[in-house]
Every structure is written in C-alpha cells, then in structure tokens.
GROMACS .gro file of C-alpha atoms in nm:
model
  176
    1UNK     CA    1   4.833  12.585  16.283
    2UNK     CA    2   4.451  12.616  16.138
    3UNK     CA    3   4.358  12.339  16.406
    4UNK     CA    4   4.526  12.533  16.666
    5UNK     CA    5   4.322  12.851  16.576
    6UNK     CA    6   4.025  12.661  16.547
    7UNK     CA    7   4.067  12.562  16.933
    8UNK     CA    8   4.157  12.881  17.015
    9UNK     CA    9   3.845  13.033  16.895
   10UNK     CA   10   3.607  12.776  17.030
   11UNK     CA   11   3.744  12.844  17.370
   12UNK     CA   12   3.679  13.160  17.347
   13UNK     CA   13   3.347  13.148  17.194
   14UNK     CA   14   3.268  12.886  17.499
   15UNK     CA   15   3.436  13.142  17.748
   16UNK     CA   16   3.237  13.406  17.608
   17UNK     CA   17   2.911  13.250  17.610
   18UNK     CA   18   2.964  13.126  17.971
   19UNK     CA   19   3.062  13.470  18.095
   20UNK     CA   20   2.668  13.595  18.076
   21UNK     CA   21   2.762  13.893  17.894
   22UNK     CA   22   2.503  13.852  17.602
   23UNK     CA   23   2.221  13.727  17.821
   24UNK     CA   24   1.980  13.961  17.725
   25UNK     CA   25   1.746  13.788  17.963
   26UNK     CA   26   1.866  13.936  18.330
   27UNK     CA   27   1.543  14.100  18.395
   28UNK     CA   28   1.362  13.736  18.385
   29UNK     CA   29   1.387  13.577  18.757
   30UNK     CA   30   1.516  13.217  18.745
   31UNK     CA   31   1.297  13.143  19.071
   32UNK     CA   32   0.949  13.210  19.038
   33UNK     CA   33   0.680  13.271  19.324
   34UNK     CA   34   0.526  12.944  19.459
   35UNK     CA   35   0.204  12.874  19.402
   36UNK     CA   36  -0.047  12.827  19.698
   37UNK     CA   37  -0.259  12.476  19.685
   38UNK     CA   38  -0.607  12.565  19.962
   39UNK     CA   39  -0.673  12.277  20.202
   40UNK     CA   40  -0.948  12.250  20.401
   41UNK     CA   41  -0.951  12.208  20.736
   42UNK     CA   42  -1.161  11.887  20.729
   43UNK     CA   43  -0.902  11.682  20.563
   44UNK     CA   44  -0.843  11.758  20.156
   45UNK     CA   45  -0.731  11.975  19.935
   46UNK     CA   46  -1.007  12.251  19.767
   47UNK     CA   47  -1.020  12.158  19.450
   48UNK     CA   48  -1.006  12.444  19.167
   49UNK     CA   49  -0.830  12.711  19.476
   50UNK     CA   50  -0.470  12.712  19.336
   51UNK     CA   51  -0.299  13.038  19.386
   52UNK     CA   52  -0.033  13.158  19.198
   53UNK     CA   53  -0.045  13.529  19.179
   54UNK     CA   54  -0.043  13.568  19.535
   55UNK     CA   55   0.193  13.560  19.826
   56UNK     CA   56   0.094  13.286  20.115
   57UNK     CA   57  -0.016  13.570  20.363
   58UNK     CA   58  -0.213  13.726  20.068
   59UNK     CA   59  -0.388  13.395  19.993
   60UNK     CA   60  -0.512  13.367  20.402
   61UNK     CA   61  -0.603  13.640  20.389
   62UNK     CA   62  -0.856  13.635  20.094
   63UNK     CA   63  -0.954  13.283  20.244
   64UNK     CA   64  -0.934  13.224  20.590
   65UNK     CA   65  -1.118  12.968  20.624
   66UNK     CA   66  -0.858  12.767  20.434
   67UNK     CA   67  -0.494  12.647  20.517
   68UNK     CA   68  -0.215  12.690  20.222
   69UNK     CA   69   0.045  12.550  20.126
   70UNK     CA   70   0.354  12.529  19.853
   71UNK     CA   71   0.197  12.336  19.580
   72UNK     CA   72   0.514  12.115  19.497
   73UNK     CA   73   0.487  11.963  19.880
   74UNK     CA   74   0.557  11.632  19.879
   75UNK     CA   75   0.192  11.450  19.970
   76UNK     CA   76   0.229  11.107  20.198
   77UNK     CA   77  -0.055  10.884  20.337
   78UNK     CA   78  -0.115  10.856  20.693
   79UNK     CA   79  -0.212  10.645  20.997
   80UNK     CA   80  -0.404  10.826  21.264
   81UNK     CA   81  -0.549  10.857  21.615
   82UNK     CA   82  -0.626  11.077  21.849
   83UNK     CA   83  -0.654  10.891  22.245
   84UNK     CA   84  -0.824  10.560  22.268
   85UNK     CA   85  -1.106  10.692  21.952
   86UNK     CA   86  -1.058  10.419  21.644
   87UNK     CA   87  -0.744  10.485  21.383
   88UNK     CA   88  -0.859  10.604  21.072
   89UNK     CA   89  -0.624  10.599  20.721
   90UNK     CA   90  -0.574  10.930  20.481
   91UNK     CA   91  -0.424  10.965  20.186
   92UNK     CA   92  -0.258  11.291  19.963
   93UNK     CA   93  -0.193  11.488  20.225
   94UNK     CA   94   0.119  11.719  20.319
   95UNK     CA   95   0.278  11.651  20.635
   96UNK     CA   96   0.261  12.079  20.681
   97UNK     CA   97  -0.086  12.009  20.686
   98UNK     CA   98  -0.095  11.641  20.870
   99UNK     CA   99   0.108  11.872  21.129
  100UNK     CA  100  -0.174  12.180  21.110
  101UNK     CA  101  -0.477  11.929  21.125
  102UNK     CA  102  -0.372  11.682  21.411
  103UNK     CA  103  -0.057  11.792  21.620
  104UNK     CA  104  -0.246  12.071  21.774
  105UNK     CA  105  -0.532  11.838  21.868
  106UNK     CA  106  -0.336  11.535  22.054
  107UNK     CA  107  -0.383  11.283  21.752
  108UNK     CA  108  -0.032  11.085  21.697
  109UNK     CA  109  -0.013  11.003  21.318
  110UNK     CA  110   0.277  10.837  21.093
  111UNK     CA  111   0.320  10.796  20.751
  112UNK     CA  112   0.187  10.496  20.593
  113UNK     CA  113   0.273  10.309  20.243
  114UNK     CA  114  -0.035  10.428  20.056
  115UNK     CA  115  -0.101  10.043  19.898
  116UNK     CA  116  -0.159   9.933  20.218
  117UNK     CA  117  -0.458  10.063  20.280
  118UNK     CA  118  -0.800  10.246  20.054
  119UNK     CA  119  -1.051  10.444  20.127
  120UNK     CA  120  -1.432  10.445  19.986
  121UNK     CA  121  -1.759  10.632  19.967
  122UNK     CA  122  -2.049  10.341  20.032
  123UNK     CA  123  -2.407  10.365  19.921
  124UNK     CA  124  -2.568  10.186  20.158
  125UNK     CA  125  -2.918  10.120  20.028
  126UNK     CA  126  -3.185   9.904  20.240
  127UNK     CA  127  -3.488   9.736  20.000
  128UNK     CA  128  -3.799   9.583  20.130
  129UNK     CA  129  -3.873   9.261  19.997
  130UNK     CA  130  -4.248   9.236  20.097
  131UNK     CA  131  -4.332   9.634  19.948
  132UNK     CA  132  -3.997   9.641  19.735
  133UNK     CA  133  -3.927   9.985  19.781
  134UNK     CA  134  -3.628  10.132  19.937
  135UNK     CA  135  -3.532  10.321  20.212
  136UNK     CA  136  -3.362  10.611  20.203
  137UNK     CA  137  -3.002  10.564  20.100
  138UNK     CA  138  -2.727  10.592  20.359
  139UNK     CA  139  -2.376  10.742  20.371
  140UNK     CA  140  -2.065  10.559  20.433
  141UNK     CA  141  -1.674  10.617  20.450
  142UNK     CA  142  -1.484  10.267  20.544
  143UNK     CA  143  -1.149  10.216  20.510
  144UNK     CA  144  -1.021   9.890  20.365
  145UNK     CA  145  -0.740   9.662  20.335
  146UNK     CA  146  -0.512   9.550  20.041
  147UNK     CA  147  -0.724   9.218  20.005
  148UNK     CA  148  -1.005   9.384  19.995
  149UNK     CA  149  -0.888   9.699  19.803
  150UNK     CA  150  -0.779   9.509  19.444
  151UNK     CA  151  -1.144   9.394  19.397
  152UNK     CA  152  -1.333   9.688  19.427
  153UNK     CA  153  -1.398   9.924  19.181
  154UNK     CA  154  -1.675  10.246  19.131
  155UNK     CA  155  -2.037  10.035  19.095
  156UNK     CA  156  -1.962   9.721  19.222
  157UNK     CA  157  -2.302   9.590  19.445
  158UNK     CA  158  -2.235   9.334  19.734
  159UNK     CA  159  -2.479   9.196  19.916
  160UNK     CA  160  -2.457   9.307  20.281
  161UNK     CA  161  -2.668   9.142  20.481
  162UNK     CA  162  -3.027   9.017  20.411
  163UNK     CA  163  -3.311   8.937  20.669
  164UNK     CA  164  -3.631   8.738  20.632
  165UNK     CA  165  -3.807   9.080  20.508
  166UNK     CA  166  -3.521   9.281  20.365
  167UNK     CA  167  -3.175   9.256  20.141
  168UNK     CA  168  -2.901   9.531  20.256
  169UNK     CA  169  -2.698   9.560  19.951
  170UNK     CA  170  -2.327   9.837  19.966
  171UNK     CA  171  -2.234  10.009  19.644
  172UNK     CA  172  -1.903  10.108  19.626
  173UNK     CA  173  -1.975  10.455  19.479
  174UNK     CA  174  -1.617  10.651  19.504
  175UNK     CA  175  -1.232  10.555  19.600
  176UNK     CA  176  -1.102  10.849  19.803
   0.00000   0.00000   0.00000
C-alpha cells in the first residue's frame, strides 16, 4: 500500500510540474530577437557591427550602406562568375547574401567544399640586386588549390621570379 501511495504522489507531483502552473517565469520569452551580423557589399562580413538590440529594418536603417542578416545563417563557400570574366573562389559567406551580391548582377555561383580551394593576401615585393633597394611593395589576392594550400602559412617567402638585375620574391602575408 505505501509503494502504491508513493506512485501515486510522484505522478502527481510529475503532473503538476508539467502542467506550468508554478512557472513563475511566463513573462520571459522563450524566442529571443535575432541578432543582425553587417556585411558589406564588397564581399565580407563588418567585423565588430553585430546587432542585437535592433530589428533588421532598424539596423538598415542606421547603416545603409550595409546588408544584414540573421547571425545564426548557415555560411558556405562559393564558386563564381559573372559572363566569360575569370571564376574567382569565396569563402564564409551566406547564401542570403551570395544571392544579394551576385544574382542581381548576372554572376552564376554554386557552393563549393571549402578544402578545395584558399584564398591569400600576397606581398609582392621587387629588390634590386645592383642598388639593393626595393620597390614599392605590391598587393595581391590569388586563389589557390589544395596542393598548394597545405604548405602555406602567414610569412612564408618564395622566390618568384628573378632576372639578371632583380629577385621577385611573394610573401604570403594573410589566409582569407
């Protein structure tokens, strides 16, 4: 008889606690508001622009020159071209904004596995070797393979090309 009261009880404790009736806590929304990551229209995200306190419409219009978007997207890597101009790789990106960036402009673009493929920043730096003093250093973004992508890493020098009066030498100064 005690271990029938015992059950008893327990279901009712159980039914009661299920029934909601002492949560104390219905004032306290179980969704909350999105937050709002900026991207910028050239390709990335804004770094440090996160928006949580803010609807979407709210956050374009305090910053319109920036696209938003629901910061728990799902971000792919992409394969890209627009007409006969060369295909270019990018990487982190939400397909809201692959579809904001290039749809409107005629590109065709498809996700990508994200291994097969990295981006870098290149120093490109040009030294004489009859003064030995440099040019000025030159910008590059190049997009690389898998071969080529496992045995690079922020510093590494190659040698580029070198001439009878000058050695072209590529730092590898960022992955993107």
């Amino acid at each position: 008889m005690k271990t029938g009261s015992l059950i008893t009880l327990f279901l009712i404790s159980v039914t009661f606690l299920l029934s909601g009736t002492c949560n104390k806590n219905d004032d306290i929304p179980l969704v909350t508001n999105p937050c709002w990551q900026a991207f910028s229209p050239l390709g990335a995200d804004v770094n440090g622009l996160l928006i949580c306190d803010k609807t979407k419409a709210e956050a374009e219009a305090a910053w319109p020159q920036y696209w938003f978007y629901n910061s728990t997207e799902t971000k792919y890597c992409w394969k890209a071209q627009q007409g006969a101009n060369p295909v270019f790789y990018a990487g982190n990106i939400p397909q809201s904004m692959a579809d904001k960036m290039w749809a409107s402009f005629g590109y065709t673009y498809v996700k990508v596995d994200c291994n097969s493929f990295c981006n870098w920043q290149i120093l490109e730096k040009h030294k004489s070797k009859i003064t030995g003093l440099y040019k000025p250093t030159l910008l590059y973004y190049e997009t690389l393979f898998p071969d080529s992508c496992s045995k690079l890493f922020v510093g590494k020098i190659v040698t580029y090309r070198e001439t009878t009066d000058s050695l072209i030498t590529r730092e590898f100064s960022k992955k993107m």
